Amino acid sequence: MAEPVYNVLFLCTGNTARSILAEGILRKDGAGRFRAFSAGSQPKGKVNPFALKVLEAYGYPAQGYRSKNWDEFTGPGAPQMDFIFTVCDSAAGEACPVWPGHPATAHWGIEDPAAVEGSDMEKERAFVQAFKYLHNRIELFLNLPLDRLDAAALHRRLGEIGRTEGATSARLDVA
């Protein structure tokens, strides 16, 4: 029997940096097992060029991303999500849409690299750090025995991943 392919949505307010990095990482590292998407509650309409530069520098595709509203994933014809992860604290605190299918959710907040001021080198360094934190979390997620975890254990493990190095808040999860 073929293993299921899971849909994963990464949410952030602007959908320009962290959620794009996470989408890119999972798109490549989870290929065949996961389909990765990203969106924002208040998308800025364009992807931060440092996110694309860092993805490319680490050997991940840097094409095909766009900043989009999370409403694209709530209507008819939208892929049904199995997992939804917020990667910024503001998105985790917002009233999220009702997601069809009751996906597993967790908060994996990290600092916003797009908020860093300074030279291009300092900005790029912040994006590299965000990439590394997200890469580590996604690697942990990819190694979960999804077919052997009940809902409570899965919820606990996803929350633990969100509290790994680089976590911005003590928030355990999102509803």
mmCIF file of N, CA, C and O in Angstrom, residues 26-125:
data_model
loop_
_atom_site.group_PDB
_atom_site.id
_atom_site.type_symbol
_atom_site.label_atom_id
_atom_site.label_comp_id
_atom_site.label_asym_id
_atom_site.label_seq_id
_atom_site.Cartn_x
_atom_site.Cartn_y
_atom_site.Cartn_z
ATOM 1 N N LEU A 26 10.676 22.142 3.110
ATOM 2 C CA LEU A 26 9.854 20.938 3.084
ATOM 3 C C LEU A 26 9.564 20.491 1.654
ATOM 4 O O LEU A 26 9.474 19.292 1.379
ATOM 5 N N ARG A 27 9.424 21.432 0.749
ATOM 6 C CA ARG A 27 9.162 21.097 -0.655
ATOM 7 C C ARG A 27 10.244 20.151 -1.187
ATOM 8 O O ARG A 27 9.947 19.187 -1.869
ATOM 9 N N LYS A 28 11.503 20.420 -0.829
ATOM 10 C CA LYS A 28 12.609 19.581 -1.307
ATOM 11 C C LYS A 28 12.826 18.366 -0.406
ATOM 12 O O LYS A 28 12.854 17.228 -0.879
ATOM 13 N N ASP A 29 12.979 18.603 0.895
ATOM 14 C CA ASP A 29 13.335 17.514 1.808
ATOM 15 C C ASP A 29 12.199 16.511 2.021
ATOM 16 O O ASP A 29 12.453 15.354 2.337
ATOM 17 N N GLY A 30 10.975 16.952 1.855
ATOM 18 C CA GLY A 30 9.825 16.065 2.050
ATOM 19 C C GLY A 30 9.197 15.597 0.755
ATOM 20 O O GLY A 30 8.103 15.011 0.772
ATOM 21 N N ALA A 31 9.851 15.851 -0.365
ATOM 22 C CA ALA A 31 9.296 15.494 -1.677
ATOM 23 C C ALA A 31 8.889 14.024 -1.711
ATOM 24 O O ALA A 31 9.623 13.153 -1.260
ATOM 25 N N GLY A 32 7.690 13.779 -2.215
ATOM 26 C CA GLY A 32 7.180 12.425 -2.304
ATOM 27 C C GLY A 32 6.331 12.030 -1.106
ATOM 28 O O GLY A 32 5.425 11.216 -1.219
ATOM 29 N N ARG A 33 6.600 12.622 0.055
ATOM 30 C CA ARG A 33 5.822 12.349 1.270
ATOM 31 C C ARG A 33 4.965 13.526 1.702
ATOM 32 O O ARG A 33 3.956 13.343 2.382
ATOM 33 N N PHE A 34 5.412 14.736 1.318
ATOM 34 C CA PHE A 34 4.720 15.954 1.744
ATOM 35 C C PHE A 34 4.587 16.922 0.581
ATOM 36 O O PHE A 34 5.482 16.997 -0.267
ATOM 37 N N ARG A 35 3.491 17.675 0.586
ATOM 38 C CA ARG A 35 3.337 18.823 -0.305
ATOM 39 C C ARG A 35 3.337 20.049 0.597
ATOM 40 O O ARG A 35 2.566 20.116 1.556
ATOM 41 N N ALA A 36 4.216 20.987 0.303
ATOM 42 C CA ALA A 36 4.394 22.161 1.159
ATOM 43 C C ALA A 36 3.731 23.390 0.546
ATOM 44 O O ALA A 36 3.792 23.611 -0.672
ATOM 45 N N PHE A 37 3.124 24.188 1.410
ATOM 46 C CA PHE A 37 2.473 25.442 1.023
ATOM 47 C C PHE A 37 2.797 26.482 2.086
ATOM 48 O O PHE A 37 3.143 26.145 3.216
ATOM 49 N N SER A 38 2.633 27.753 1.736
ATOM 50 C CA SER A 38 2.762 28.826 2.722
ATOM 51 C C SER A 38 1.750 29.906 2.400
ATOM 52 O O SER A 38 1.298 30.029 1.257
ATOM 53 N N ALA A 39 1.402 30.676 3.428
ATOM 54 C CA ALA A 39 0.444 31.769 3.251
ATOM 55 C C ALA A 39 0.566 32.713 4.438
ATOM 56 O O ALA A 39 1.249 32.410 5.426
ATOM 57 N N GLY A 40 -0.118 33.850 4.328
ATOM 58 C CA GLY A 40 -0.106 34.831 5.400
ATOM 59 C C GLY A 40 -1.472 35.413 5.647
ATOM 60 O O GLY A 40 -2.331 35.402 4.768
ATOM 61 N N SER A 41 -1.666 35.925 6.844
ATOM 62 C CA SER A 41 -2.932 36.579 7.191
ATOM 63 C C SER A 41 -3.025 37.955 6.531
ATOM 64 O O SER A 41 -4.114 38.419 6.211
ATOM 65 N N GLN A 42 -1.881 38.595 6.351
ATOM 66 C CA GLN A 42 -1.803 39.915 5.706
ATOM 67 C C GLN A 42 -0.598 39.902 4.765
ATOM 68 O O GLN A 42 0.410 40.557 5.035
ATOM 69 N N PRO A 43 -0.687 39.124 3.683
ATOM 70 C CA PRO A 43 0.474 38.970 2.800
ATOM 71 C C PRO A 43 0.936 40.297 2.219
ATOM 72 O O PRO A 43 0.122 41.152 1.903
ATOM 73 N N LYS A 44 2.249 40.423 2.107
ATOM 74 C CA LYS A 44 2.824 41.662 1.585
ATOM 75 C C LYS A 44 2.853 41.689 0.069
ATOM 76 O O LYS A 44 3.148 42.720 -0.528
ATOM 77 N N GLY A 45 2.590 40.550 -0.572
ATOM 78 C CA GLY A 45 2.491 40.535 -2.024
ATOM 79 C C GLY A 45 3.782 40.210 -2.747
ATOM 80 O O GLY A 45 3.766 39.954 -3.941
ATOM 81 N N LYS A 46 4.918 40.227 -2.037
ATOM 82 C CA LYS A 46 6.164 39.832 -2.680
ATOM 83 C C LYS A 46 7.066 39.143 -1.670
ATOM 84 O O LYS A 46 7.036 39.439 -0.481
ATOM 85 N N VAL A 47 7.844 38.209 -2.177
ATOM 86 C CA VAL A 47 8.733 37.425 -1.341
ATOM 87 C C VAL A 47 10.015 38.215 -1.097
ATOM 88 O O VAL A 47 10.540 38.866 -2.002
ATOM 89 N N ASN A 48 10.503 38.163 0.130
ATOM 90 C CA ASN A 48 11.744 38.853 0.466
ATOM 91 C C ASN A 48 12.895 38.224 -0.324
ATOM 92 O O ASN A 48 13.090 37.012 -0.280
ATOM 93 N N PRO A 49 13.672 39.039 -1.041
ATOM 94 C CA PRO A 49 14.762 38.491 -1.854
ATOM 95 C C PRO A 49 15.822 37.743 -1.049
ATOM 96 O O PRO A 49 16.469 36.828 -1.575
ATOM 97 N N PHE A 50 16.000 38.084 0.217
ATOM 98 C CA PHE A 50 16.964 37.355 1.049
ATOM 99 C C PHE A 50 16.497 35.920 1.299
ATOM 100 O O PHE A 50 17.320 35.010 1.412
ATOM 101 N N ALA A 51 15.189 35.703 1.392
ATOM 102 C CA ALA A 51 14.678 34.336 1.564
ATOM 103 C C ALA A 51 15.060 33.494 0.354
ATOM 104 O O ALA A 51 15.542 32.363 0.501
ATOM 105 N N LEU A 52 14.885 34.038 -0.821
ATOM 106 C CA LEU A 52 15.213 33.301 -2.045
ATOM 107 C C LEU A 52 16.718 33.088 -2.177
ATOM 108 O O LEU A 52 17.174 32.010 -2.573
ATOM 109 N N LYS A 53 17.484 34.100 -1.797
ATOM 110 C CA LYS A 53 18.945 34.000 -1.878
ATOM 111 C C LYS A 53 19.462 32.895 -0.961
ATOM 112 O O LYS A 53 20.340 32.106 -1.352
ATOM 113 N N VAL A 54 18.939 32.822 0.246
ATOM 114 C CA VAL A 54 19.390 31.814 1.204
ATOM 115 C C VAL A 54 18.934 30.418 0.775
ATOM 116 O O VAL A 54 19.709 29.462 0.857
ATOM 117 N N LEU A 55 17.706 30.286 0.319
ATOM 118 C CA LEU A 55 17.262 28.982 -0.183
ATOM 119 C C LEU A 55 18.210 28.488 -1.276
ATOM 120 O O LEU A 55 18.688 27.349 -1.238
ATOM 121 N N GLU A 56 18.499 29.347 -2.221
ATOM 122 C CA GLU A 56 19.375 28.978 -3.330
ATOM 123 C C GLU A 56 20.788 28.630 -2.837
ATOM 124 O O GLU A 56 21.393 27.651 -3.281
ATOM 125 N N ALA A 57 21.298 29.412 -1.890
ATOM 126 C CA ALA A 57 22.644 29.181 -1.368
ATOM 127 C C ALA A 57 22.772 27.809 -0.696
ATOM 128 O O ALA A 57 23.844 27.215 -0.700
ATOM 129 N N TYR A 58 21.673 27.299 -0.141
ATOM 130 C CA TYR A 58 21.690 26.001 0.513
ATOM 131 C C TYR A 58 21.190 24.875 -0.398
ATOM 132 O O TYR A 58 20.919 23.763 0.073
ATOM 133 N N GLY A 59 21.072 25.155 -1.683
ATOM 134 C CA GLY A 59 20.717 24.115 -2.644
ATOM 135 C C GLY A 59 19.233 23.814 -2.759
ATOM 136 O O GLY A 59 18.847 22.737 -3.213
ATOM 137 N N TYR A 60 18.392 24.765 -2.364
ATOM 138 C CA TYR A 60 16.946 24.598 -2.460
ATOM 139 C C TYR A 60 16.422 25.454 -3.611
ATOM 140 O O TYR A 60 16.950 26.538 -3.869
ATOM 141 N N PRO A 61 15.377 24.983 -4.294
ATOM 142 C CA PRO A 61 14.815 25.789 -5.379
ATOM 143 C C PRO A 61 14.381 27.168 -4.873
ATOM 144 O O PRO A 61 13.816 27.288 -3.786
ATOM 145 N N ALA A 62 14.666 28.172 -5.670
ATOM 146 C CA ALA A 62 14.325 29.549 -5.285
ATOM 147 C C ALA A 62 13.283 30.149 -6.236
ATOM 148 O O ALA A 62 13.097 31.357 -6.261
ATOM 149 N N GLN A 63 12.592 29.299 -6.993
ATOM 150 C CA GLN A 63 11.567 29.783 -7.912
ATOM 151 C C GLN A 63 10.201 29.223 -7.502
ATOM 152 O O GLN A 63 10.116 28.203 -6.831
ATOM 153 N N GLY A 64 9.158 29.902 -7.954
ATOM 154 C CA GLY A 64 7.801 29.404 -7.769
ATOM 155 C C GLY A 64 7.130 29.803 -6.470
ATOM 156 O O GLY A 64 6.083 29.261 -6.129
ATOM 157 N N TYR A 65 7.685 30.746 -5.756
ATOM 158 C CA TYR A 65 7.085 31.198 -4.506
ATOM 159 C C TYR A 65 6.352 32.505 -4.736
ATOM 160 O O TYR A 65 6.777 33.327 -5.543
ATOM 161 N N ARG A 66 5.276 32.694 -3.989
ATOM 162 C CA ARG A 66 4.592 33.983 -4.005
ATOM 163 C C ARG A 66 3.951 34.217 -2.651
ATOM 164 O O ARG A 66 3.606 33.268 -1.945
ATOM 165 N N SER A 67 3.826 35.480 -2.297
ATOM 166 C CA SER A 67 3.205 35.877 -1.041
ATOM 167 C C SER A 67 1.692 35.872 -1.256
ATOM 168 O O SER A 67 1.189 36.596 -2.110
ATOM 169 N N LYS A 68 0.980 35.024 -0.498
ATOM 170 C CA LYS A 68 -0.451 34.869 -0.727
ATOM 171 C C LYS A 68 -1.237 34.817 0.581
ATOM 172 O O LYS A 68 -0.686 34.521 1.635
ATOM 173 N N ASN A 69 -2.528 35.071 0.470
ATOM 174 C CA ASN A 69 -3.418 35.102 1.624
ATOM 175 C C ASN A 69 -3.844 33.692 2.011
ATOM 176 O O ASN A 69 -4.089 32.854 1.148
ATOM 177 N N TRP A 70 -3.960 33.464 3.303
ATOM 178 C CA TRP A 70 -4.354 32.143 3.778
ATOM 179 C C TRP A 70 -5.753 31.760 3.340
ATOM 180 O O TRP A 70 -6.122 30.578 3.350
ATOM 181 N N ASP A 71 -6.564 32.738 2.915
ATOM 182 C CA ASP A 71 -7.909 32.438 2.415
ATOM 183 C C ASP A 71 -7.875 31.499 1.207
ATOM 184 O O ASP A 71 -8.848 30.805 0.936
ATOM 185 N N GLU A 72 -6.750 31.484 0.475
ATOM 186 C CA GLU A 72 -6.625 30.586 -0.676
ATOM 187 C C GLU A 72 -6.740 29.121 -0.262
ATOM 188 O O GLU A 72 -7.004 28.262 -1.101
ATOM 189 N N PHE A 73 -6.545 28.847 1.009
ATOM 190 C CA PHE A 73 -6.528 27.469 1.478
ATOM 191 C C PHE A 73 -7.766 27.095 2.287
ATOM 192 O O PHE A 73 -7.790 26.043 2.930
ATOM 193 N N THR A 74 -8.789 27.948 2.243
ATOM 194 C CA THR A 74 -10.006 27.666 3.009
ATOM 195 C C THR A 74 -11.211 27.404 2.117
ATOM 196 O O THR A 74 -12.215 26.904 2.586
ATOM 197 N N GLY A 75 -11.129 27.746 0.850
ATOM 198 C CA GLY A 75 -12.286 27.645 -0.027
ATOM 199 C C GLY A 75 -12.396 26.330 -0.767
ATOM 200 O O GLY A 75 -11.531 25.448 -0.653
ATOM 201 N N PRO A 76 -13.467 26.218 -1.547
ATOM 202 C CA PRO A 76 -13.657 25.018 -2.356
ATOM 203 C C PRO A 76 -12.493 24.841 -3.332
ATOM 204 O O PRO A 76 -11.986 25.810 -3.886
ATOM 205 N N GLY A 77 -12.068 23.614 -3.506
ATOM 206 C CA GLY A 77 -10.982 23.328 -4.436
ATOM 207 C C GLY A 77 -9.601 23.473 -3.839
ATOM 208 O O GLY A 77 -8.616 23.097 -4.459
ATOM 209 N N ALA A 78 -9.507 24.021 -2.634
ATOM 210 C CA ALA A 78 -8.201 24.160 -1.977
ATOM 211 C C ALA A 78 -7.765 22.792 -1.460
ATOM 212 O O ALA A 78 -8.603 21.984 -1.051
ATOM 213 N N PRO A 79 -6.461 22.533 -1.466
ATOM 214 C CA PRO A 79 -6.012 21.258 -0.898
ATOM 215 C C PRO A 79 -6.331 21.205 0.597
ATOM 216 O O PRO A 79 -6.206 22.210 1.299
ATOM 217 N N GLN A 80 -6.771 20.060 1.060
ATOM 218 C CA GLN A 80 -7.061 19.901 2.482
ATOM 219 C C GLN A 80 -5.754 19.664 3.222
ATOM 220 O O GLN A 80 -4.978 18.790 2.857
ATOM 221 N N MET A 81 -5.509 20.473 4.246
ATOM 222 C CA MET A 81 -4.252 20.398 4.984
ATOM 223 C C MET A 81 -4.299 19.311 6.051
ATOM 224 O O MET A 81 -5.313 19.110 6.707
ATOM 225 N N ASP A 82 -3.169 18.641 6.194
ATOM 226 C CA ASP A 82 -2.997 17.655 7.252
ATOM 227 C C ASP A 82 -2.276 18.267 8.455
ATOM 228 O O ASP A 82 -2.489 17.844 9.588
ATOM 229 N N PHE A 83 -1.409 19.259 8.171
ATOM 230 C CA PHE A 83 -0.632 19.940 9.206
ATOM 231 C C PHE A 83 -0.591 21.427 8.895
ATOM 232 O O PHE A 83 -0.424 21.816 7.737
ATOM 233 N N ILE A 84 -0.709 22.244 9.945
ATOM 234 C CA ILE A 84 -0.565 23.695 9.805
ATOM 235 C C ILE A 84 0.351 24.178 10.923
ATOM 236 O O ILE A 84 0.095 23.925 12.109
ATOM 237 N N PHE A 85 1.423 24.862 10.523
ATOM 238 C CA PHE A 85 2.395 25.372 11.481
ATOM 239 C C PHE A 85 2.500 26.886 11.335
ATOM 240 O O PHE A 85 2.751 27.390 10.244
ATOM 241 N N THR A 86 2.327 27.609 12.446
ATOM 242 C CA THR A 86 2.590 29.040 12.444
ATOM 243 C C THR A 86 4.065 29.222 12.772
ATOM 244 O O THR A 86 4.595 28.552 13.658
ATOM 245 N N VAL A 87 4.719 30.102 12.035
ATOM 246 C CA VAL A 87 6.148 30.323 12.242
ATOM 247 C C VAL A 87 6.459 31.727 12.744
ATOM 248 O O VAL A 87 7.610 32.097 12.873
ATOM 249 N N CYS A 88 5.411 32.507 13.012
ATOM 250 C CA CYS A 88 5.620 33.812 13.647
ATOM 251 C C CYS A 88 4.593 33.987 14.750
ATOM 252 O O CYS A 88 3.481 33.475 14.664
ATOM 253 N N ASP A 89 4.988 34.687 15.798
ATOM 254 C CA ASP A 89 4.125 34.836 16.962
ATOM 255 C C ASP A 89 2.848 35.600 16.641
ATOM 256 O O ASP A 89 1.789 35.280 17.170
ATOM 257 N N SER A 90 2.910 36.598 15.769
ATOM 258 C CA SER A 90 1.701 37.373 15.489
ATOM 259 C C SER A 90 0.653 36.523 14.781
ATOM 260 O O SER A 90 -0.527 36.597 15.102
ATOM 261 N N ALA A 91 1.055 35.671 13.849
ATOM 262 C CA ALA A 91 0.087 34.801 13.172
ATOM 263 C C ALA A 91 -0.513 33.800 14.158
ATOM 264 O O ALA A 91 -1.691 33.464 14.073
ATOM 265 N N ALA A 92 0.293 33.328 15.098
ATOM 266 C CA ALA A 92 -0.208 32.369 16.085
ATOM 267 C C ALA A 92 -1.272 32.990 16.971
ATOM 268 O O ALA A 92 -2.173 32.307 17.439
ATOM 269 N N GLY A 93 -1.193 34.296 17.183
ATOM 270 C CA GLY A 93 -2.153 34.971 18.044
ATOM 271 C C GLY A 93 -3.392 35.462 17.327
ATOM 272 O O GLY A 93 -4.328 35.930 17.967
ATOM 273 N N GLU A 94 -3.414 35.357 16.013
ATOM 274 C CA GLU A 94 -4.556 35.834 15.246
ATOM 275 C C GLU A 94 -5.665 34.790 15.203
ATOM 276 O O GLU A 94 -5.421 33.596 15.375
ATOM 277 N N ALA A 95 -6.865 35.266 14.929
ATOM 278 C CA ALA A 95 -7.984 34.350 14.735
ATOM 279 C C ALA A 95 -7.814 33.718 13.361
ATOM 280 O O ALA A 95 -7.927 34.385 12.342
ATOM 281 N N CYS A 96 -7.494 32.444 13.368
ATOM 282 C CA CYS A 96 -7.265 31.728 12.113
ATOM 283 C C CYS A 96 -8.594 31.288 11.516
ATOM 284 O O CYS A 96 -9.580 31.124 12.223
ATOM 285 N N PRO A 97 -8.596 31.056 10.218
ATOM 286 C CA PRO A 97 -9.802 30.510 9.589
ATOM 287 C C PRO A 97 -10.089 29.107 10.143
ATOM 288 O O PRO A 97 -9.229 28.482 10.755
ATOM 289 N N VAL A 98 -11.284 28.640 9.881
ATOM 290 C CA VAL A 98 -11.611 27.256 10.209
ATOM 291 C C VAL A 98 -11.066 26.413 9.066
ATOM 292 O O VAL A 98 -11.417 26.622 7.905
ATOM 293 N N TRP A 99 -10.176 25.516 9.395
ATOM 294 C CA TRP A 99 -9.531 24.699 8.370
ATOM 295 C C TRP A 99 -10.310 23.415 8.172
ATOM 296 O O TRP A 99 -10.567 22.696 9.135
ATOM 297 N N PRO A 100 -10.672 23.112 6.933
ATOM 298 C CA PRO A 100 -11.376 21.849 6.668
ATOM 299 C C PRO A 100 -10.510 20.656 7.065
ATOM 300 O O PRO A 100 -9.292 20.681 6.905
ATOM 301 N N GLY A 101 -11.149 19.621 7.600
ATOM 302 C CA GLY A 101 -10.448 18.374 7.886
ATOM 303 C C GLY A 101 -9.736 18.305 9.220
ATOM 304 O O GLY A 101 -9.110 17.307 9.518
ATOM 305 N N HIS A 102 -9.783 19.340 10.025
ATOM 306 C CA HIS A 102 -9.149 19.341 11.345
ATOM 307 C C HIS A 102 -7.676 18.939 11.312
ATOM 308 O O HIS A 102 -7.281 17.926 11.886
ATOM 309 N N PRO A 103 -6.848 19.726 10.647
ATOM 310 C CA PRO A 103 -5.419 19.393 10.574
ATOM 311 C C PRO A 103 -4.740 19.513 11.938
ATOM 312 O O PRO A 103 -5.201 20.255 12.806
ATOM 313 N N ALA A 104 -3.642 18.791 12.096
ATOM 314 C CA ALA A 104 -2.810 18.928 13.292
ATOM 315 C C ALA A 104 -2.102 20.278 13.198
ATOM 316 O O ALA A 104 -1.655 20.671 12.118
ATOM 317 N N THR A 105 -2.009 20.993 14.308
ATOM 318 C CA THR A 105 -1.409 22.322 14.300
ATOM 319 C C THR A 105 -0.365 22.452 15.399
ATOM 320 O O THR A 105 -0.418 21.751 16.410
ATOM 321 N N ALA A 106 0.570 23.362 15.173
ATOM 322 C CA ALA A 106 1.568 23.686 16.192
ATOM 323 C C ALA A 106 2.164 25.046 15.880
ATOM 324 O O ALA A 106 2.107 25.521 14.735
ATOM 325 N N HIS A 107 2.730 25.654 16.912
ATOM 326 C CA HIS A 107 3.410 26.943 16.752
ATOM 327 C C HIS A 107 4.909 26.703 16.762
ATOM 328 O O HIS A 107 5.450 26.172 17.730
ATOM 329 N N TRP A 108 5.571 27.087 15.667
ATOM 330 C CA TRP A 108 7.018 26.932 15.530
ATOM 331 C C TRP A 108 7.666 28.305 15.350
ATOM 332 O O TRP A 108 8.472 28.525 14.457
ATOM 333 N N GLY A 109 7.332 29.255 16.190
ATOM 334 C CA GLY A 109 7.788 30.626 16.046
ATOM 335 C C GLY A 109 9.288 30.815 16.160
ATOM 336 O O GLY A 109 9.934 30.224 17.024
ATOM 337 N N ILE A 110 9.811 31.638 15.276
ATOM 338 C CA ILE A 110 11.202 32.089 15.332
ATOM 339 C C ILE A 110 11.224 33.575 15.020
ATOM 340 O O ILE A 110 10.263 34.131 14.494
ATOM 341 N N GLU A 111 12.336 34.222 15.358
ATOM 342 C CA GLU A 111 12.473 35.661 15.106
ATOM 343 C C GLU A 111 12.351 35.966 13.611
ATOM 344 O O GLU A 111 12.784 35.173 12.772
ATOM 345 N N ASP A 112 11.823 37.136 13.313
ATOM 346 C CA ASP A 112 11.615 37.549 11.920
ATOM 347 C C ASP A 112 12.922 38.080 11.331
ATOM 348 O O ASP A 112 13.380 39.162 11.708
ATOM 349 N N PRO A 113 13.506 37.361 10.388
ATOM 350 C CA PRO A 113 14.742 37.862 9.786
ATOM 351 C C PRO A 113 14.518 39.130 8.959
ATOM 352 O O PRO A 113 15.419 39.944 8.810
ATOM 353 N N ALA A 114 13.294 39.313 8.462
ATOM 354 C CA ALA A 114 12.993 40.502 7.663
ATOM 355 C C ALA A 114 12.954 41.765 8.513
ATOM 356 O O ALA A 114 13.017 42.873 7.983
ATOM 357 N N ALA A 115 12.876 41.614 9.825
ATOM 358 C CA ALA A 115 12.840 42.780 10.715
ATOM 359 C C ALA A 115 14.238 43.290 11.063
ATOM 360 O O ALA A 115 14.380 44.356 11.660
ATOM 361 N N VAL A 116 15.266 42.551 10.686
ATOM 362 C CA VAL A 116 16.639 42.943 11.013
ATOM 363 C C VAL A 116 17.039 44.165 10.194
ATOM 364 O O VAL A 116 16.831 44.215 8.978
ATOM 365 N N GLU A 117 17.583 45.142 10.880
ATOM 366 C CA GLU A 117 18.066 46.357 10.215
ATOM 367 C C GLU A 117 19.586 46.271 10.141
ATOM 368 O O GLU A 117 20.213 45.593 10.938
ATOM 369 N N GLY A 118 20.142 46.948 9.181
ATOM 370 C CA GLY A 118 21.592 46.959 9.069
ATOM 371 C C GLY A 118 22.028 46.679 7.647
ATOM 372 O O GLY A 118 21.271 46.861 6.692
ATOM 373 N N SER A 119 23.254 46.208 7.532
ATOM 374 C CA SER A 119 23.832 45.957 6.212
ATOM 375 C C SER A 119 23.192 44.714 5.586
ATOM 376 O O SER A 119 22.553 43.911 6.274
ATOM 377 N N ASP A 120 23.402 44.547 4.297
ATOM 378 C CA ASP A 120 22.913 43.351 3.619
ATOM 379 C C ASP A 120 23.516 42.099 4.245
ATOM 380 O O ASP A 120 22.847 41.071 4.353
ATOM 381 N N MET A 121 24.759 42.186 4.687
ATOM 382 C CA MET A 121 25.405 41.032 5.313
ATOM 383 C C MET A 121 24.683 40.657 6.610
ATOM 384 O O MET A 121 24.460 39.470 6.889
ATOM 385 N N GLU A 122 24.306 41.651 7.403
ATOM 386 C CA GLU A 122 23.597 41.386 8.658
ATOM 387 C C GLU A 122 22.205 40.810 8.383
ATOM 388 O O GLU A 122 21.758 39.884 9.073
ATOM 389 N N LYS A 123 21.546 41.343 7.362
ATOM 390 C CA LYS A 123 20.224 40.821 6.998
ATOM 391 C C LYS A 123 20.336 39.382 6.515
ATOM 392 O O LYS A 123 19.557 38.509 6.930
ATOM 393 N N GLU A 124 21.300 39.108 5.665
ATOM 394 C CA GLU A 124 21.476 37.756 5.157
ATOM 395 C C GLU A 124 21.806 36.789 6.299
ATOM 396 O O GLU A 124 21.311 35.657 6.335
ATOM 397 N N ARG A 125 22.615 37.227 7.238
ATOM 398 C CA ARG A 125 22.954 36.394 8.395
ATOM 399 C C ARG A 125 21.680 36.014 9.169
ATOM 400 O O ARG A 125 21.540 34.871 9.623
#
